[in-house]
PDB file of C-alpha atoms in Angstrom:
ATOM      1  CA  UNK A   1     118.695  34.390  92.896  1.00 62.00           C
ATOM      2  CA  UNK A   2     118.020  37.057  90.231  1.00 71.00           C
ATOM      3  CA  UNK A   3     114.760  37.735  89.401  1.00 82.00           C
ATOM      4  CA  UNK A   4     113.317  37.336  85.782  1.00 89.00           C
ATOM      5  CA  UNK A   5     110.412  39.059  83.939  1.00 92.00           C
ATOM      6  CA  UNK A   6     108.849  37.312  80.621  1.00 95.00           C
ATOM      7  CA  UNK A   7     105.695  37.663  78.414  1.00 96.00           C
ATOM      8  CA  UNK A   8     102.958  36.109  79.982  1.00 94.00           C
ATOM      9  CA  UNK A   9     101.790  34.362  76.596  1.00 96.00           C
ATOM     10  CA  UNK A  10     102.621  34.217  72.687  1.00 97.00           C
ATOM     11  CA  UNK A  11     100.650  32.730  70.077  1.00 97.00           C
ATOM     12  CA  UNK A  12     101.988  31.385  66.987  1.00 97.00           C
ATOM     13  CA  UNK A  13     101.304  29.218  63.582  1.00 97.00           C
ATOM     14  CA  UNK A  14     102.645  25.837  62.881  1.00 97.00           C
ATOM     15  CA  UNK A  15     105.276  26.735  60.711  1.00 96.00           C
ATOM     16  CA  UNK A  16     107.135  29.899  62.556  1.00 97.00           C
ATOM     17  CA  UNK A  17     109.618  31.102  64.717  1.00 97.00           C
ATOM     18  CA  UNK A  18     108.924  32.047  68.012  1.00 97.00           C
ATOM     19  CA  UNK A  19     110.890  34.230  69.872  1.00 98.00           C
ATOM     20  CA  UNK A  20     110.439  34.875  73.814  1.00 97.00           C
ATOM     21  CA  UNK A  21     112.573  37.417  75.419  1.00 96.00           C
ATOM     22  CA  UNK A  22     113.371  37.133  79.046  1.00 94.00           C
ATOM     23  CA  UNK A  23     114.597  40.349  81.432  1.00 94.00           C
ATOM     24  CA  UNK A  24     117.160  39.727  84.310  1.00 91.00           C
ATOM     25  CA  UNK A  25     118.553  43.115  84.966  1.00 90.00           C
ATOM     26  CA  UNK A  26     120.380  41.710  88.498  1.00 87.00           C
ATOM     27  CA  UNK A  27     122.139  38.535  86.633  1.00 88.00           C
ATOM     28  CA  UNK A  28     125.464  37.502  88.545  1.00 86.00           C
ATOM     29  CA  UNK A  29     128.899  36.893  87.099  1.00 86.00           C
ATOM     30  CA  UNK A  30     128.561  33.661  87.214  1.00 82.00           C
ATOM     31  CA  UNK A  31     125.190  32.845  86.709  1.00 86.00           C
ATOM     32  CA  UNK A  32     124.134  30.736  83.729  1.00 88.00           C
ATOM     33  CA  UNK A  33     120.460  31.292  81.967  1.00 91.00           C
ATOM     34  CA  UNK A  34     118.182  28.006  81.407  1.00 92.00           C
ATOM     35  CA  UNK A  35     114.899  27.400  79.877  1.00 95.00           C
ATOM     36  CA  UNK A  36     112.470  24.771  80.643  1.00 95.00           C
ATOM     37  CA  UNK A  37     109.613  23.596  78.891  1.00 96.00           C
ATOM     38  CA  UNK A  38     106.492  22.217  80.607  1.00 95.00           C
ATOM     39  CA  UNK A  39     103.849  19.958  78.889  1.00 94.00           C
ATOM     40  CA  UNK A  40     100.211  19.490  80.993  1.00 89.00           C
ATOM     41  CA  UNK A  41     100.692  17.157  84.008  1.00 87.00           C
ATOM     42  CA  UNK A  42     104.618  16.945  83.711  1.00 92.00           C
ATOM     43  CA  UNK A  43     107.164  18.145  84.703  1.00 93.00           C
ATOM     44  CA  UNK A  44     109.621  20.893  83.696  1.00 94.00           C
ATOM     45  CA  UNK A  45     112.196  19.475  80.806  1.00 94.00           C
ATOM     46  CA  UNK A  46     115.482  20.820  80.265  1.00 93.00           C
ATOM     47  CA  UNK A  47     115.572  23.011  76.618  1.00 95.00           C
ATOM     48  CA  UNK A  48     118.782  24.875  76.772  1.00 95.00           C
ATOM     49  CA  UNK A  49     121.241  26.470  78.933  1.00 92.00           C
ATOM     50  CA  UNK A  50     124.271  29.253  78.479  1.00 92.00           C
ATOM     51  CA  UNK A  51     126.573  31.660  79.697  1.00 91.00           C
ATOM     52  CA  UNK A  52     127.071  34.168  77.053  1.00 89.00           C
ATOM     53  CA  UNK A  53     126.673  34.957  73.310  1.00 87.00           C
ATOM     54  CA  UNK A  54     124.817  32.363  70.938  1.00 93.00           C
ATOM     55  CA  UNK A  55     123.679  28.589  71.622  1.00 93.00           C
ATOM     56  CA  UNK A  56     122.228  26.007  69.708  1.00 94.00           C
ATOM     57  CA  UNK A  57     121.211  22.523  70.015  1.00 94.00           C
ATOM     58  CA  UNK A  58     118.845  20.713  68.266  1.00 93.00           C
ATOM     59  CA  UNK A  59     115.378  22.029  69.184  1.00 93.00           C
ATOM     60  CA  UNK A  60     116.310  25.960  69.828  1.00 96.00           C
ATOM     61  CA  UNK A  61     119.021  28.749  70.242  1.00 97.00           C
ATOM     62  CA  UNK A  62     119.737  30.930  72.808  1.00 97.00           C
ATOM     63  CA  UNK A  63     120.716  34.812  71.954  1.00 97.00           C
ATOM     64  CA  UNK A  64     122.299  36.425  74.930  1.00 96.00           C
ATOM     65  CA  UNK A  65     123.516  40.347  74.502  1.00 95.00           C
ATOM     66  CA  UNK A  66     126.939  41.160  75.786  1.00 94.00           C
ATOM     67  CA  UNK A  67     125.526  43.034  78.776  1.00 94.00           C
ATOM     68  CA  UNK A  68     123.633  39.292  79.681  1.00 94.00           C
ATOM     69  CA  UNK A  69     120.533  41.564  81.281  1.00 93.00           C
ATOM     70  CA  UNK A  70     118.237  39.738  78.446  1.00 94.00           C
ATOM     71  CA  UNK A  71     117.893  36.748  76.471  1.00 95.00           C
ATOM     72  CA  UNK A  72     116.207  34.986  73.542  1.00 97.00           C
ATOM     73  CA  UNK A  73     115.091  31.890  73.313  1.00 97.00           C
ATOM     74  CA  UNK A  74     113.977  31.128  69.744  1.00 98.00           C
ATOM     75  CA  UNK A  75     111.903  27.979  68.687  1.00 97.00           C
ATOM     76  CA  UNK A  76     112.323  27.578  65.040  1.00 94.00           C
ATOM     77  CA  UNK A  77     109.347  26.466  62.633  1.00 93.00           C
ATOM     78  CA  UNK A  78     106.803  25.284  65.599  1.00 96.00           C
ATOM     79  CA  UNK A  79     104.815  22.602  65.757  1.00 96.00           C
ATOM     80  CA  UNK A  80     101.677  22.069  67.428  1.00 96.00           C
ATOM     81  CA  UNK A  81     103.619  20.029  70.089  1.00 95.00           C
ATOM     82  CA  UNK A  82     105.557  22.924  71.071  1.00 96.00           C
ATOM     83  CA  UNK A  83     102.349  23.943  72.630  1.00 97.00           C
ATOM     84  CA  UNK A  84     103.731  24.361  76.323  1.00 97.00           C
ATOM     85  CA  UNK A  85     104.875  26.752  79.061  1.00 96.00           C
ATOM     86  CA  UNK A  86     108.232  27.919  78.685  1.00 97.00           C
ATOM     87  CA  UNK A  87     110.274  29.340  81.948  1.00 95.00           C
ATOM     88  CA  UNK A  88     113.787  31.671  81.644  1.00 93.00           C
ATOM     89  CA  UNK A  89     115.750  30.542  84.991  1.00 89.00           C
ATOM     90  CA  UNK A  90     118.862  32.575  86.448  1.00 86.00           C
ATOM     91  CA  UNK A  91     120.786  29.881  88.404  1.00 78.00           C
ATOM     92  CA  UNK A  92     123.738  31.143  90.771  1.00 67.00           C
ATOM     93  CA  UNK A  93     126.677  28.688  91.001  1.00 58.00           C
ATOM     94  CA  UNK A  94     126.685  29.779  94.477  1.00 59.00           C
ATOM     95  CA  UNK A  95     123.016  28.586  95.512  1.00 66.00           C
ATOM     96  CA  UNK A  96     123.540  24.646  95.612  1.00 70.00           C
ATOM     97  CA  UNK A  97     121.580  24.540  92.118  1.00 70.00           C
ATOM     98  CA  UNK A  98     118.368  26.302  93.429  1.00 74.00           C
ATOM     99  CA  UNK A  99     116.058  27.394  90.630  1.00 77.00           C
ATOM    100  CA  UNK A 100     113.663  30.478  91.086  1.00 77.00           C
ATOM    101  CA  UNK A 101     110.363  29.742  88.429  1.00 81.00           C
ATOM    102  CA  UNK A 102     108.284  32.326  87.882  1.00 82.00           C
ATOM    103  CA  UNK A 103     105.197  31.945  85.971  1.00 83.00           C
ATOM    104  CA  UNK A 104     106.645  31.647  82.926  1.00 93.00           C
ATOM    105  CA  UNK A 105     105.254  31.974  79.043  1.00 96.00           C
ATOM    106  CA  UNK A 106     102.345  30.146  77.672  1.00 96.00           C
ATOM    107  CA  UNK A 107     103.115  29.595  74.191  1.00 98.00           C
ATOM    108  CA  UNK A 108      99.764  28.057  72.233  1.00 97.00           C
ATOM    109  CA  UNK A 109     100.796  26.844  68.395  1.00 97.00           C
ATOM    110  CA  UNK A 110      97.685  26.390  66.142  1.00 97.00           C
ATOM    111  CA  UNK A 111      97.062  25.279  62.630  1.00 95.00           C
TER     112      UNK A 111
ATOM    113  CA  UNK B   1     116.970   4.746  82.078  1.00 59.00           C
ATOM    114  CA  UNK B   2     113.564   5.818  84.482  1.00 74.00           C
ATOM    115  CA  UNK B   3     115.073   8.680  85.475  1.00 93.00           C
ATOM    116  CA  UNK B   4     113.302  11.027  88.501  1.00 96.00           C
ATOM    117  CA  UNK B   5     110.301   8.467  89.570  1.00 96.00           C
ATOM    118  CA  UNK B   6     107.473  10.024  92.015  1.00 97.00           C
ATOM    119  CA  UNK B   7     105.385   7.969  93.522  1.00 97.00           C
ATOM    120  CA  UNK B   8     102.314   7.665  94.162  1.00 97.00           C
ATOM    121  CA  UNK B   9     101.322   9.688  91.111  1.00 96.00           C
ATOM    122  CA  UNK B  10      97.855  11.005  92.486  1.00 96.00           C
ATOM    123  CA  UNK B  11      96.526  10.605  96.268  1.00 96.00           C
ATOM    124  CA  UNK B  12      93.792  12.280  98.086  1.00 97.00           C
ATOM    125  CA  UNK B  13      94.127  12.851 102.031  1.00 96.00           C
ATOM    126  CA  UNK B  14      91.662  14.274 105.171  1.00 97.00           C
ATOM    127  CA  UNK B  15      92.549  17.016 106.740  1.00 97.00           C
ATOM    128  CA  UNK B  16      95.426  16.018 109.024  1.00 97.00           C
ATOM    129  CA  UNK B  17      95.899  12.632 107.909  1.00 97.00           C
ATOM    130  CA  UNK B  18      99.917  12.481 107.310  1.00 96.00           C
ATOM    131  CA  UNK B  19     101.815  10.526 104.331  1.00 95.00           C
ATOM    132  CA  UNK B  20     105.090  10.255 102.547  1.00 97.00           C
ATOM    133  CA  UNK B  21     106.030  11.120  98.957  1.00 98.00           C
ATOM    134  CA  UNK B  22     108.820   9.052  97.562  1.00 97.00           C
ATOM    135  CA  UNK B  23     110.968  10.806  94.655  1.00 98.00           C
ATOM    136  CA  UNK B  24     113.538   7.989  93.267  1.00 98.00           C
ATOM    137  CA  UNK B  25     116.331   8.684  90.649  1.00 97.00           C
ATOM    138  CA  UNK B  26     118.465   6.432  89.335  1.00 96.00           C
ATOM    139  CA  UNK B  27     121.457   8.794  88.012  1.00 95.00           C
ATOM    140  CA  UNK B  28     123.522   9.002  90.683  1.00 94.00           C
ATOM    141  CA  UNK B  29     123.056  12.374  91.026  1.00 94.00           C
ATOM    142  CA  UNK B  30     124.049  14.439  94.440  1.00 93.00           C
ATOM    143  CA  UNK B  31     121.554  16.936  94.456  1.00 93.00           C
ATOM    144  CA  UNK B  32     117.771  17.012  94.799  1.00 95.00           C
ATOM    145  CA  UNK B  33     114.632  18.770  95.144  1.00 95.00           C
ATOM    146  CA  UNK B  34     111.340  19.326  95.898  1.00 97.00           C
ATOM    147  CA  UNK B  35     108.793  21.488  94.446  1.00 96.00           C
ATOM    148  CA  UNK B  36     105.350  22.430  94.796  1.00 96.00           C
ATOM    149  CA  UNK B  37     103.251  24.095  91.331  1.00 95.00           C
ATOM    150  CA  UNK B  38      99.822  25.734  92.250  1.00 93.00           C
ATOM    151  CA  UNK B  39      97.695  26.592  88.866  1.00 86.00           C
ATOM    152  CA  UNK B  40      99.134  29.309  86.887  1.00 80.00           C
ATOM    153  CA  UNK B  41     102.317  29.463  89.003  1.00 81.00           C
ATOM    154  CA  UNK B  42     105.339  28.534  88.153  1.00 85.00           C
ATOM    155  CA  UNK B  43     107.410  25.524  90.849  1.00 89.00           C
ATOM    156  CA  UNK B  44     108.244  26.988  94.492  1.00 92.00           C
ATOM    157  CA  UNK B  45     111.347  25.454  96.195  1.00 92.00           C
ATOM    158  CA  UNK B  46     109.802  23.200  99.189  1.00 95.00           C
ATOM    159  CA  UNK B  47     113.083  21.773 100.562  1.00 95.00           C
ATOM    160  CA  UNK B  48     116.456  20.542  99.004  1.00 94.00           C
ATOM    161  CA  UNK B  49     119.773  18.343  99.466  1.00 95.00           C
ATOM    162  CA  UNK B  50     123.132  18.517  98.588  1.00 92.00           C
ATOM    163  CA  UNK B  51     124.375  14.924  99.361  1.00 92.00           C
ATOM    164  CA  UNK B  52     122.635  11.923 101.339  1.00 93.00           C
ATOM    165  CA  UNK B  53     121.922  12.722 104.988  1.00 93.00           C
ATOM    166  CA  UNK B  54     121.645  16.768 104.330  1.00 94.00           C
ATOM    167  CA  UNK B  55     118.611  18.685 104.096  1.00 95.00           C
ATOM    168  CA  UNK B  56     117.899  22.494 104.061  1.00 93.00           C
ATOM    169  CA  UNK B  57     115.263  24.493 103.568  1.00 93.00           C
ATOM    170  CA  UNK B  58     113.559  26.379 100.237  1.00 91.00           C
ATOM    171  CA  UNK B  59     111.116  29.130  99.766  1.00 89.00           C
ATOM    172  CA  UNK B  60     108.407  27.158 101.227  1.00 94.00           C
ATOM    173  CA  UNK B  61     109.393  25.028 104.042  1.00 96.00           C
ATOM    174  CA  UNK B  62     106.640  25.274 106.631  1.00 96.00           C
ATOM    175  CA  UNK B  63     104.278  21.928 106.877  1.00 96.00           C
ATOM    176  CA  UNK B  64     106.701  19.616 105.182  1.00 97.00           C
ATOM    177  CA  UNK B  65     109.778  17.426 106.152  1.00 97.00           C
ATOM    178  CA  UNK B  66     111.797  15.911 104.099  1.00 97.00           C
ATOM    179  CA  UNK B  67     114.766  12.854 104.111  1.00 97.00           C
ATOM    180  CA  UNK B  68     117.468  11.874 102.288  1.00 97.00           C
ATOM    181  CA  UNK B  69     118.733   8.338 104.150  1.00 95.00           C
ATOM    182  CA  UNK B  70     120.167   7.051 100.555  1.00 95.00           C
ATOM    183  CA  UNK B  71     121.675   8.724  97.997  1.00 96.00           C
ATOM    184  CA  UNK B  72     118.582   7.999  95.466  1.00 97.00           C
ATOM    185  CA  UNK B  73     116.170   8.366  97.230  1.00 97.00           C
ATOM    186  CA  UNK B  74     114.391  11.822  98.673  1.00 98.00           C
ATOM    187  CA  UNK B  75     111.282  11.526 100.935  1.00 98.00           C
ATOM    188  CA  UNK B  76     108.778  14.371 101.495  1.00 98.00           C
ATOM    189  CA  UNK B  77     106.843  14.204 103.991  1.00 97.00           C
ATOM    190  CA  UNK B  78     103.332  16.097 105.286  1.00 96.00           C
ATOM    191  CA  UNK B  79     102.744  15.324 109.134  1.00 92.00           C
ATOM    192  CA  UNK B  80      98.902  16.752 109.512  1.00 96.00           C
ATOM    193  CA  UNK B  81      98.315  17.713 106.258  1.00 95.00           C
ATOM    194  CA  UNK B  82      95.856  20.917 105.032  1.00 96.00           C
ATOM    195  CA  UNK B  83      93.870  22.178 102.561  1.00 96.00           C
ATOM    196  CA  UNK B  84      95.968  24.754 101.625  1.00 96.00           C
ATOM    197  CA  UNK B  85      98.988  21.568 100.699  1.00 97.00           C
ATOM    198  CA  UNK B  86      96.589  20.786  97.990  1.00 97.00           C
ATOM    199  CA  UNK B  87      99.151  21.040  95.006  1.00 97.00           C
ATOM    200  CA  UNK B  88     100.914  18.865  92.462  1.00 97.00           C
ATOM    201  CA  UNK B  89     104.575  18.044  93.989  1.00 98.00           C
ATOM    202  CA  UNK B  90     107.306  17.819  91.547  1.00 97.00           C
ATOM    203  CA  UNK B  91     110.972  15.969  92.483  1.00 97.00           C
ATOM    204  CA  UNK B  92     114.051  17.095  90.436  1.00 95.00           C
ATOM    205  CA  UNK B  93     117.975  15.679  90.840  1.00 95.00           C
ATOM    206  CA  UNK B  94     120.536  17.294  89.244  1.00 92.00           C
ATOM    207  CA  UNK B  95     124.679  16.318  89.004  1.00 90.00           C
ATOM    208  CA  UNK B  96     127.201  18.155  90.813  1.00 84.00           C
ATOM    209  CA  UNK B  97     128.823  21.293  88.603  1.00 78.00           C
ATOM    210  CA  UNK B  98     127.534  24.460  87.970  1.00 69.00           C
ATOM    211  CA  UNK B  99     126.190  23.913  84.566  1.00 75.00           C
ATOM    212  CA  UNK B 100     124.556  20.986  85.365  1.00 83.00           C
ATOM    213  CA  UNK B 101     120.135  21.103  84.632  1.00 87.00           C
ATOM    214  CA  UNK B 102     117.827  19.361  86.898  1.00 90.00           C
ATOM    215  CA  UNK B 103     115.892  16.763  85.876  1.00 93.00           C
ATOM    216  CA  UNK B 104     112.195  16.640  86.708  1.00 95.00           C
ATOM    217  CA  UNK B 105     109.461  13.553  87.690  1.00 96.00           C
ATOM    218  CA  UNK B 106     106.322  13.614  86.104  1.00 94.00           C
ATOM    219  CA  UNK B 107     104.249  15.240  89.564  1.00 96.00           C
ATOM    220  CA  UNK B 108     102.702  13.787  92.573  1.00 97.00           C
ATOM    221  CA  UNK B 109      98.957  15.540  92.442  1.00 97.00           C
ATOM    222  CA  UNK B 110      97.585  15.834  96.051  1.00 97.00           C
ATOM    223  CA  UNK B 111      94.289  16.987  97.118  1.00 97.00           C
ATOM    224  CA  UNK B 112      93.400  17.364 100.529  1.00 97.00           C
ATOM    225  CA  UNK B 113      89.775  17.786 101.699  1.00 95.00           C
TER     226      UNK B 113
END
């Protein structure tokens, strides 16, 4: 499972885009790049997912370079309830759907 | 549409008293998990299955077992239990294909004195 580095914490205002860039220099072929999104006593809850290049759905977008060492998940025009901890997962199609978490990126939102 | 149900959602146990976490999903999914979040860490891989009636192991293995007997149901188990098990347990399940995200219960939160 490839390893993943990201900020430790961000702090924003209602209103902007947040950006949080995640590192995974040893990404497989054929691994696919997820975020999660964790609220206070529950548990993790699905954002986004891709492969390559640019996805959207409706609560965020996902950049990934070419080279697929980085990517970018970007929260547009936060809310308070986007107050959470946000993890970048590397899952190998090879691995029976194992997830590695790291610690992940407390983003805190205020008025 | 419940979803990943844990159950119970909070328990406190002795020091080698023994008890059984039950992790229910109604999504016909193949594949589950459990995990195990200490404060300020992210979710560590206790055990996993692939189907009903296989098991293997995680990250963190050692002091737990774990069944899968029906297809929605996943057991986790903690025989003597320890301090050091004090934790909040999460249960995922997740559909076959390698896209596919998992989907989480809200926690079990165990404290063992």
């Amino acid at each position: 499972l490839a390893k993943t580095t990201q900020p430790i914490s961000m702090d924003s205002y209602e209103g902007q885009e947040v950006n949080i860039t995640c590192s995974h220099n040893n990404i497989a072929t054929n691994d696919y790049i997820t975020w999660y999104q964790q609220f206070p006593s529950q548990g993790p809850r699905f954002i986004i997912q891709g492969y390559k290049t640019k996805v959207t759905n409706e609560v965020a977008s996902l950049f990934i370079p070419a080279d697929r060492k980085s990517s970018t998940l970007s929260l547009p025009r936060v809310s308070l309830s986007d107050t959470a901890v946000y993890y970048c997962l590397v899952g190998s199609t090879d691995s029976w759907g194992k997830l590695q978490f790291g610690a992940g990126t407390q983003v805190v939102v205020t008025p | 549409n419940a979803g990943v149900t844990q159950t119970p959602k909070f328990r406190v146990l002795k020091t080698g008293q023994s008890m059984t976490l039950l992790c229910a999903q109604d999504m016909n999914h193949e594949y589950m998990y459990w995990y195990r979040q200490d404060p300020g860490m992210g979710l560590r891989l206790i055990h996993y299955s692939v189907g009903e009636g296989t098991t293997a192991k995680g990250e963190v293995p050692d002091g737990y077992n774990v069944s899968r007997l029906k297809k929605q149901n996943f057991l986790l188990g903690l025989e003597s239990a320890a301090p050091s098990q004090t934790s909040v347990y999460f249960c995922a399940s997740r559909k076959h294909g390698d896209d596919q995200p998992q989907h989480f219960g809200d926690g079990t939160r165990l404290s063992i004195l």
